[in-house]
Amino acid sequence: MNISIFGSGYVGLVTAACFAEAGNEVICVDIDETRIQKLTEGHCPFYEPGVDDLLTRNVEAGRLRFTTDARAAIDHGLFIMIAVGTPPDEDGSADLRHVLTVARTVGEHMSEYKVVITKSTVPVGSAEHVRKAVNETLSARGENIEFDVVSNPEFLKEGSAVEDFMKPDRTIVGVDNPRTGELMRALYAPFNRSRDRVIVMDIASSELTKYAANAMLATKISFMNELSNLADRVGADIEAVRKGIGSDPRIGYKFIYPGAGYGGSCFPKDVSALSKTGEQVGYSMELVDAVNAVNRRQKQVLFNKIQAHFGDLNGKTIAIWGLAFKPNTDDVREAPARDLMEALWEAGAVVRVHDPEAMDTIRACYGEPENLTYCNSPAEATQGADALAILTEWKLYHSPNFEKLAQTLTDKVIFDGRNLFDPALVTRFGLEYQSIGRPIAKPG
């Protein structure tokens, strides 16, 4: 298959690398010449396990190329995938400007039949906007060239995106032409050898499925965080509650871990965009709005615990382990660690931070202020700190030396936003332990 992908961000690049690995001829297009040059040299602009190897192997094999030449890419691909960003607009709706720019570019340069695929996360009705943009551009050229529009949302989890693509649990395809559905089945056939995971449906349902999936997962997280706050107040242990309800197969254990709130590039903006979609058709998405509200509040819970413990935070030093919104990524978009850092600074505290992968992305956000110290190891971050806060559940943080922590932390207290430890174990070393939805554990 000849595939052209517009956008070399997270979704576009992972998609391009995985399709090339399956033997397809893939061209990835971006307007950023510096980015294209680095990609051609095999340098991935973000951290995602497995992507570097795929890039190197397929660029060397000639199956994967990068360019700024949109015309050449459109000439190349039967399948034209749109994988550009859809950032939230000021009102929370998805901004489709970049998507529609690509659609018009396709209309400007196509000379034969194309399958135009929206891979970006877009609200219901976006495929029709893409179709209209291509048609209007073709009409302005005086051309009448056949094409089809397909909705093919991605379901890649940061930290396991390559595995998700190579062995998908489902591939959603929205079409309005049965022929196009068969073409898409053929495109994804290499990733469906054991059983057919392609689910073909109408375009509107496909577009809604992506938002519905992310909103459901976000709802589970916010529900558990809501329960954790109640547990705090009634003296219950949310971890015991989690095990109790997770044992019910109708609920299960996935996405019911309480914590410091969800972040990343998907859940926050997609939940907001789904709410906005409802508003645009005159329907109030009350549950979805509550999910958003609970998450915003949850991102302040750890700071509130720290402030309640110390009272005055002015001049205090807090060590933070974990900056990325989740493990196995360097993505700090909407990360709870950022909310905590900013709240601590506002209260007059200084922070010392460590993360295995996200140091550079945090540095790009905040630079080198006096109240922020970047540390090369977890132990270095705790040097001179009054307390430790944990925001990301990297494996590196799961088995610390509690004895050394008790000697290092001036106030001998850990604030755990991910409930990594057994409270009884932590207190055995003379440390106070405050976590999410569990009683405060004190030594002795």
Coordinates of C-alpha atoms in Angstrom, one line a residue:
M1 CA 0.0 0.0 0.0
N2 CA 1.1 3.6 -0.7
I3 CA 0.3 5.7 2.3
S4 CA 0.8 9.5 2.9
I5 CA 0.4 10.9 6.4
F6 CA 0.0 14.6 7.1
G7 CA 1.4 15.4 10.6
S8 CA 4.6 14.0 12.2
G9 CA 3.4 14.4 15.8
Y10 CA 2.7 11.6 18.2
V11 CA -0.2 9.9 16.3
G12 CA 1.2 10.6 12.8
L13 CA 4.7 9.4 13.5
V14 CA 3.7 6.2 15.4
T15 CA 1.2 5.4 12.6
A16 CA 3.7 6.0 9.9
A17 CA 6.4 3.9 11.5
C18 CA 4.0 1.0 12.2
F19 CA 2.6 0.9 8.7
A20 CA 6.1 1.0 7.2
E21 CA 7.1 -1.9 9.5
A22 CA 4.3 -3.9 7.9
G23 CA 5.9 -3.4 4.4
N24 CA 3.9 -0.4 3.2
E25 CA 5.5 2.6 1.4
V26 CA 4.9 5.6 3.7
I27 CA 5.5 9.3 3.3
C28 CA 5.1 11.5 6.3
V29 CA 4.5 15.2 5.7
D30 CA 5.1 18.2 7.9
I31 CA 5.6 21.9 7.4
D32 CA 8.4 22.1 9.9
E33 CA 11.7 21.6 7.9
T34 CA 13.9 21.2 11.0
R35 CA 11.6 18.5 12.3
I36 CA 11.6 16.7 8.9
Q37 CA 15.4 16.8 8.8
K38 CA 15.8 15.3 12.3
L39 CA 13.2 12.6 11.5
T40 CA 15.1 11.8 8.2
E41 CA 18.2 11.3 10.4
G42 CA 16.3 9.0 12.7
H43 CA 15.7 11.3 15.6
C44 CA 12.3 10.9 17.2
P45 CA 11.1 14.2 18.8
F46 CA 9.4 12.5 21.7
Y47 CA 9.9 9.5 24.0
E48 CA 7.8 6.5 23.2
P49 CA 9.2 2.9 23.7
G50 CA 9.9 1.2 20.4
V51 CA 9.5 4.1 18.0
D52 CA 13.2 4.9 17.6
D53 CA 13.9 1.4 16.4
L54 CA 11.0 1.4 13.9
L55 CA 12.1 4.8 12.6
T56 CA 15.7 3.8 12.1
R57 CA 14.9 0.4 10.5
N58 CA 12.3 1.7 8.1
V59 CA 14.1 4.8 7.0
E60 CA 17.2 2.8 6.2
A61 CA 15.0 0.3 4.3
G62 CA 13.4 3.1 2.3
R63 CA 9.9 2.3 3.3
L64 CA 9.5 5.5 5.4
R65 CA 10.3 8.9 4.1
F66 CA 9.7 12.4 5.4
T67 CA 9.1 15.5 3.4
T68 CA 7.6 19.0 3.3
D69 CA 6.4 18.5 -0.2
A70 CA 2.7 18.1 0.0
R71 CA 2.1 17.6 -3.7
A72 CA 4.6 14.7 -3.9
A73 CA 3.0 13.1 -0.9
I74 CA -0.5 13.4 -2.4
D75 CA 0.7 11.9 -5.7
H76 CA 2.2 9.0 -3.8
G77 CA -0.6 7.9 -1.5
L78 CA -3.8 6.1 -2.3
F79 CA -4.5 6.6 1.4
I80 CA -4.1 10.1 2.6
M81 CA -4.2 10.2 6.4
I82 CA -4.8 13.5 8.3
A83 CA -3.0 13.2 11.7
V84 CA -2.5 16.8 12.6
G85 CA -3.3 18.4 16.0
T86 CA -6.9 19.4 17.1
P87 CA -6.1 21.5 20.1
P88 CA -9.0 22.8 22.3
D89 CA -10.4 26.1 21.2
E90 CA -11.1 28.8 23.7
D91 CA -14.6 27.4 24.3
G92 CA -13.4 23.9 24.7
S93 CA -14.4 22.7 21.3
A94 CA -11.9 21.0 19.0
D95 CA -10.0 23.4 16.7
L96 CA -10.3 21.9 13.1
R97 CA -8.2 24.5 11.3
H98 CA -5.2 22.3 10.7
V99 CA -7.4 19.4 9.6
L100 CA -9.3 21.5 7.1
T101 CA -6.0 23.1 5.8
V102 CA -4.8 19.6 5.0
A103 CA -8.2 18.8 3.3
R104 CA -7.8 21.9 1.1
T105 CA -4.3 20.9 0.3
V106 CA -5.5 17.5 -0.9
G107 CA -8.1 19.2 -3.0
E108 CA -5.4 21.4 -4.6
H109 CA -3.1 18.6 -5.6
M110 CA -5.0 15.4 -6.1
S111 CA -5.2 14.1 -9.7
E112 CA -6.8 10.7 -9.2
Y113 CA -9.0 8.8 -6.7
K114 CA -7.9 9.1 -3.0
V115 CA -9.1 7.8 0.3
V116 CA -8.9 10.8 2.7
I117 CA -8.8 9.5 6.3
T118 CA -9.3 11.6 9.4
K119 CA -6.9 10.0 12.0
S120 CA -6.9 13.1 14.2
T121 CA -9.4 13.1 17.0
V122 CA -12.3 15.1 15.7
P123 CA -15.9 15.7 16.7
V124 CA -19.0 14.3 15.0
G125 CA -19.5 16.0 11.7
S126 CA -15.9 16.7 11.0
A127 CA -15.6 14.2 8.1
E128 CA -18.4 16.2 6.3
H129 CA -16.4 19.3 6.8
V130 CA -13.3 17.6 5.3
R131 CA -15.4 16.4 2.4
K132 CA -16.8 19.9 1.8
A133 CA -13.3 21.4 1.9
V134 CA -11.9 19.0 -0.6
N135 CA -14.9 19.4 -2.9
E136 CA -14.8 23.2 -2.8
T137 CA -11.1 23.2 -3.6
L138 CA -11.6 20.8 -6.5
S139 CA -14.5 23.0 -7.8
A140 CA -12.3 26.0 -7.7
R141 CA -9.8 24.1 -9.9
G142 CA -12.6 23.1 -12.3
E143 CA -12.0 19.5 -11.5
N144 CA -14.4 16.6 -10.6
I145 CA -12.2 13.9 -9.2
E146 CA -13.7 11.0 -7.2
F147 CA -12.6 10.5 -3.5
D148 CA -13.9 9.0 -0.3
V149 CA -13.7 10.3 3.2
V150 CA -13.1 7.8 6.1
S151 CA -13.1 8.3 9.8
N152 CA -10.4 6.1 11.4
P153 CA -9.8 7.3 15.0
E154 CA -6.7 6.2 16.8
F155 CA -6.7 4.4 20.2
L156 CA -3.0 4.6 21.1
K157 CA -2.0 4.7 24.7
E158 CA 1.2 6.7 25.4
G159 CA 3.8 4.4 26.7
S160 CA 2.5 1.4 24.7
A161 CA 1.5 2.9 21.4
V162 CA 3.6 0.5 19.2
E163 CA 2.1 -2.5 20.8
D164 CA -1.4 -1.0 20.6
F165 CA -1.0 -0.4 16.9
M166 CA 0.6 -3.8 16.0
K167 CA -1.9 -5.8 18.1
P168 CA -5.0 -3.6 18.3
D169 CA -8.0 -4.6 20.4
R170 CA -10.1 -2.9 17.8
T171 CA -9.8 -0.8 14.7
I172 CA -12.7 1.6 14.2
V173 CA -13.5 2.5 10.6
G174 CA -16.3 4.9 9.6
V175 CA -17.4 4.9 6.0
D176 CA -20.3 5.8 3.8
N177 CA -19.2 3.6 0.9
P178 CA -18.9 -0.3 1.3
R179 CA -16.0 -0.3 -1.2
T180 CA -14.0 2.0 1.1
G181 CA -14.7 -0.3 4.0
E182 CA -13.1 -3.2 2.1
L183 CA -10.0 -1.0 1.2
M184 CA -9.6 -0.2 4.9
R185 CA -9.8 -3.9 5.8
A186 CA -7.1 -4.6 3.4
L187 CA -4.9 -1.8 4.8
Y188 CA -5.2 -3.1 8.3
A189 CA -5.0 -6.8 7.4
P190 CA -1.4 -7.3 8.6
F191 CA -2.5 -6.3 12.1
N192 CA -5.5 -8.6 12.2
R193 CA -3.9 -12.0 11.4
S194 CA -5.3 -13.9 14.4
R195 CA -8.8 -12.5 14.2
D196 CA -10.6 -9.6 12.5
R197 CA -10.6 -6.6 14.8
V198 CA -11.8 -4.1 12.2
I199 CA -15.2 -2.7 13.1
V200 CA -16.9 -0.9 10.2
M201 CA -19.7 1.6 11.0
D202 CA -21.1 4.8 9.7
I203 CA -18.9 7.9 9.9
A204 CA -20.8 9.8 12.7
S205 CA -20.7 6.7 14.9
S206 CA -17.0 6.3 14.3
E207 CA -16.3 9.9 15.3
L208 CA -18.4 9.6 18.4
T209 CA -16.8 6.3 19.4
K210 CA -13.4 7.9 20.0
Y211 CA -14.8 10.6 22.3
A212 CA -17.0 8.1 24.0
A213 CA -14.1 5.7 24.8
N214 CA -11.9 8.4 26.3
A215 CA -14.8 9.9 28.2
M216 CA -15.7 6.5 29.7
L217 CA -12.1 6.0 30.9
A218 CA -11.9 9.5 32.3
T219 CA -15.2 8.9 34.1
K220 CA -13.9 5.8 35.8
I221 CA -10.8 7.7 37.0
S222 CA -12.9 10.7 38.2
F223 CA -15.4 8.4 40.0
M224 CA -12.6 6.7 41.9
N225 CA -11.1 10.0 42.8
E226 CA -14.4 11.2 44.0
L227 CA -14.7 8.1 46.2
S228 CA -11.1 8.7 47.5
N229 CA -12.1 12.1 48.7
L230 CA -15.0 10.6 50.5
A231 CA -12.8 7.9 51.9
D232 CA -10.5 10.5 53.3
R233 CA -13.4 12.0 55.2
V234 CA -15.0 8.9 56.6
G235 CA -11.8 7.1 57.5
A236 CA -12.0 4.4 54.8
D237 CA -9.1 3.0 52.8
I238 CA -9.8 3.5 49.1
E239 CA -7.3 0.8 48.1
A240 CA -9.4 -1.7 50.0
V241 CA -12.5 -0.3 48.3
R242 CA -10.7 -0.6 44.9
K243 CA -10.0 -4.3 45.4
G244 CA -13.5 -4.9 46.6
I245 CA -15.2 -3.4 43.6
G246 CA -12.6 -4.5 41.1
S247 CA -13.2 -8.1 41.9
D248 CA -16.7 -7.7 40.3
P249 CA -16.0 -8.6 36.6
R250 CA -18.6 -6.1 35.5
I251 CA -16.3 -3.4 36.9
G252 CA -12.8 -4.8 36.7
Y253 CA -9.6 -3.4 37.9
K254 CA -8.6 -1.2 34.9
F255 CA -8.8 2.6 35.3
I256 CA -10.0 2.5 38.9
Y257 CA -6.8 3.6 40.5
P258 CA -7.3 6.8 42.6
G259 CA -4.6 9.4 42.2
A260 CA -3.8 13.1 41.6
G261 CA -5.9 13.5 38.5
Y262 CA -5.5 12.6 34.9
G263 CA -3.6 14.6 32.3
G264 CA -2.1 14.1 28.9
S265 CA -3.1 15.3 25.4
C266 CA -6.3 13.2 25.1
F267 CA -8.6 12.9 28.1
P268 CA -8.8 16.6 29.1
K269 CA -9.4 18.0 25.7
D270 CA -11.6 15.1 24.5
V271 CA -13.9 15.3 27.5
S272 CA -14.2 19.0 27.0
A273 CA -14.8 18.6 23.3
L274 CA -17.5 16.0 23.9
S275 CA -19.3 18.3 26.3
K276 CA -19.1 21.1 23.7
T277 CA -20.6 18.8 21.0
G278 CA -23.6 18.2 23.3
E279 CA -23.9 21.9 23.9
Q280 CA -23.9 22.6 20.1
V281 CA -26.9 20.3 19.6
G282 CA -28.8 21.6 22.6
Y283 CA -28.0 18.7 25.0
S284 CA -26.3 19.2 28.4
M285 CA -23.7 16.5 29.1
E286 CA -24.0 16.7 32.9
L287 CA -22.0 13.6 33.7
V288 CA -19.2 14.5 31.3
D289 CA -19.1 18.0 32.8
A290 CA -18.9 16.5 36.3
V291 CA -15.9 14.3 35.2
N292 CA -14.1 17.4 34.1
A293 CA -14.9 19.3 37.3
V294 CA -13.8 16.4 39.6
N295 CA -10.5 16.1 37.7
R296 CA -9.8 19.8 38.1
R297 CA -10.4 19.6 41.8
Q298 CA -8.4 16.4 42.2
K299 CA -5.3 18.1 40.8
Q300 CA -5.3 20.3 43.9
V301 CA -5.7 17.5 46.5
L302 CA -2.0 16.8 47.0
F303 CA -1.2 20.4 47.3
N304 CA -4.0 20.8 49.9
K305 CA -2.5 17.9 51.9
I306 CA 0.9 19.5 51.8
Q307 CA -0.4 22.9 52.8
A308 CA -2.5 21.4 55.6
H309 CA 0.6 19.6 56.9
F310 CA 3.0 22.6 56.9
G311 CA 0.6 25.5 57.2
D312 CA 3.0 28.2 55.9
L313 CA 4.9 26.9 52.8
N314 CA 7.0 30.0 52.3
G315 CA 10.6 28.9 52.1
K316 CA 9.8 25.2 52.2
T317 CA 11.5 22.8 49.7
I318 CA 9.5 20.0 48.2
A319 CA 11.0 17.2 46.2
I320 CA 8.8 15.9 43.3
W321 CA 9.3 12.5 41.8
G322 CA 7.5 12.2 38.4
L323 CA 6.6 15.0 36.0
A324 CA 5.1 13.2 33.0
F325 CA 1.3 12.6 33.2
K326 CA 1.9 8.9 33.2
P327 CA 4.9 6.5 33.0
N328 CA 6.7 5.6 29.8
T329 CA 6.2 9.0 28.2
D330 CA 7.8 12.4 28.3
D331 CA 4.4 14.1 27.8
V332 CA 3.7 16.8 30.5
R333 CA 0.6 18.3 28.9
E334 CA -2.0 18.8 31.6
A335 CA 0.2 16.8 34.0
P336 CA -0.8 16.9 37.7
A337 CA 2.8 17.6 38.6
R338 CA 2.6 21.0 36.8
D339 CA -0.5 22.0 38.9
L340 CA 1.4 21.0 42.0
M341 CA 4.5 22.9 41.1
E342 CA 2.7 26.0 40.2
A343 CA 0.6 25.9 43.4
L344 CA 3.8 25.4 45.5
W345 CA 5.5 28.4 43.8
E346 CA 2.4 30.5 44.5
A347 CA 2.7 29.6 48.1
G348 CA 6.4 30.5 48.3
A349 CA 7.9 27.1 48.2
V350 CA 10.7 25.8 46.0
V351 CA 10.8 22.5 44.2
R352 CA 13.5 19.9 43.3
V353 CA 12.3 17.6 40.5
H354 CA 13.2 14.3 38.9
D355 CA 11.7 12.3 36.1
P356 CA 13.4 9.6 33.9
E357 CA 12.2 11.1 30.6
A358 CA 10.3 14.4 31.1
M359 CA 13.0 16.7 32.4
D360 CA 13.5 18.4 29.0
T361 CA 9.8 18.8 28.3
I362 CA 9.4 20.5 31.7
R363 CA 12.4 22.6 31.1
A364 CA 10.9 23.7 27.8
C365 CA 7.8 24.8 29.8
Y366 CA 9.4 26.6 32.7
G367 CA 13.0 27.3 31.8
E368 CA 15.5 27.7 34.7
P369 CA 13.8 29.7 37.5
E370 CA 15.4 30.0 40.9
N371 CA 12.6 28.1 42.6
L372 CA 13.0 25.0 40.4
T373 CA 16.0 22.6 40.5
Y374 CA 16.4 19.8 38.0
C375 CA 18.0 16.7 39.5
N376 CA 19.7 13.7 37.9
S377 CA 18.4 11.1 40.3
P378 CA 15.5 10.6 42.7
A379 CA 18.0 10.7 45.6
E380 CA 19.4 14.0 44.4
A381 CA 15.9 15.5 44.3
T382 CA 15.4 14.8 48.0
Q383 CA 18.7 16.4 49.1
G384 CA 17.8 19.4 51.2
A385 CA 14.0 18.8 50.8
D386 CA 11.5 19.1 53.6
A387 CA 9.1 16.6 52.0
L388 CA 8.7 14.3 49.0
A389 CA 5.7 14.3 46.7
I390 CA 5.2 11.5 44.1
L391 CA 3.2 12.3 41.0
T392 CA 4.0 9.6 38.4
E393 CA 4.2 5.9 39.0
W394 CA 7.5 5.1 37.2
K395 CA 8.8 1.7 38.2
L396 CA 12.0 3.5 39.3
Y397 CA 10.0 4.9 42.3
H398 CA 8.4 1.8 43.5
S399 CA 11.1 0.5 45.8
P400 CA 13.0 3.5 47.3
N401 CA 15.4 3.3 50.2
F402 CA 13.1 4.4 53.0
E403 CA 15.8 4.5 55.5
K404 CA 17.8 7.0 53.5
L405 CA 14.6 9.0 52.8
A406 CA 14.0 9.3 56.6
Q407 CA 17.6 10.6 57.0
T408 CA 17.3 13.0 54.1
L409 CA 13.8 14.6 54.4
T410 CA 13.8 17.4 57.0
D411 CA 10.2 16.8 57.9
K412 CA 10.2 13.1 57.3
V413 CA 7.0 13.0 55.3
I414 CA 5.9 11.6 51.9
F415 CA 2.9 12.8 50.0
D416 CA 2.1 10.0 47.5
G417 CA -0.3 11.0 44.7
R418 CA -0.3 7.4 43.2
N419 CA -0.6 5.2 46.3
L420 CA 2.6 3.3 45.5
F421 CA 3.4 2.0 49.0
D422 CA 2.1 0.1 52.0
P423 CA 1.6 2.7 54.7
A424 CA 2.7 0.2 57.4
L425 CA 6.0 -0.3 55.6
V426 CA 6.7 3.4 55.2
T427 CA 6.0 4.3 58.8
R428 CA 8.3 1.5 60.0
F429 CA 11.2 3.8 59.0
G430 CA 10.0 6.8 60.9
L431 CA 8.3 8.5 58.0
E432 CA 4.8 10.0 57.9
Y433 CA 2.9 8.8 54.8
Q434 CA 0.0 10.7 53.3
S435 CA -1.6 9.2 50.2
I436 CA -4.9 9.4 48.2
G437 CA -8.1 8.2 50.0
R438 CA -6.3 6.5 52.8
P439 CA -5.9 7.6 56.5
I440 CA -2.7 9.5 57.3
A441 CA -0.1 7.0 58.5
K442 CA 2.3 8.2 61.2
P443 CA 5.3 6.3 62.8
G444 CA 4.9 4.8 66.2

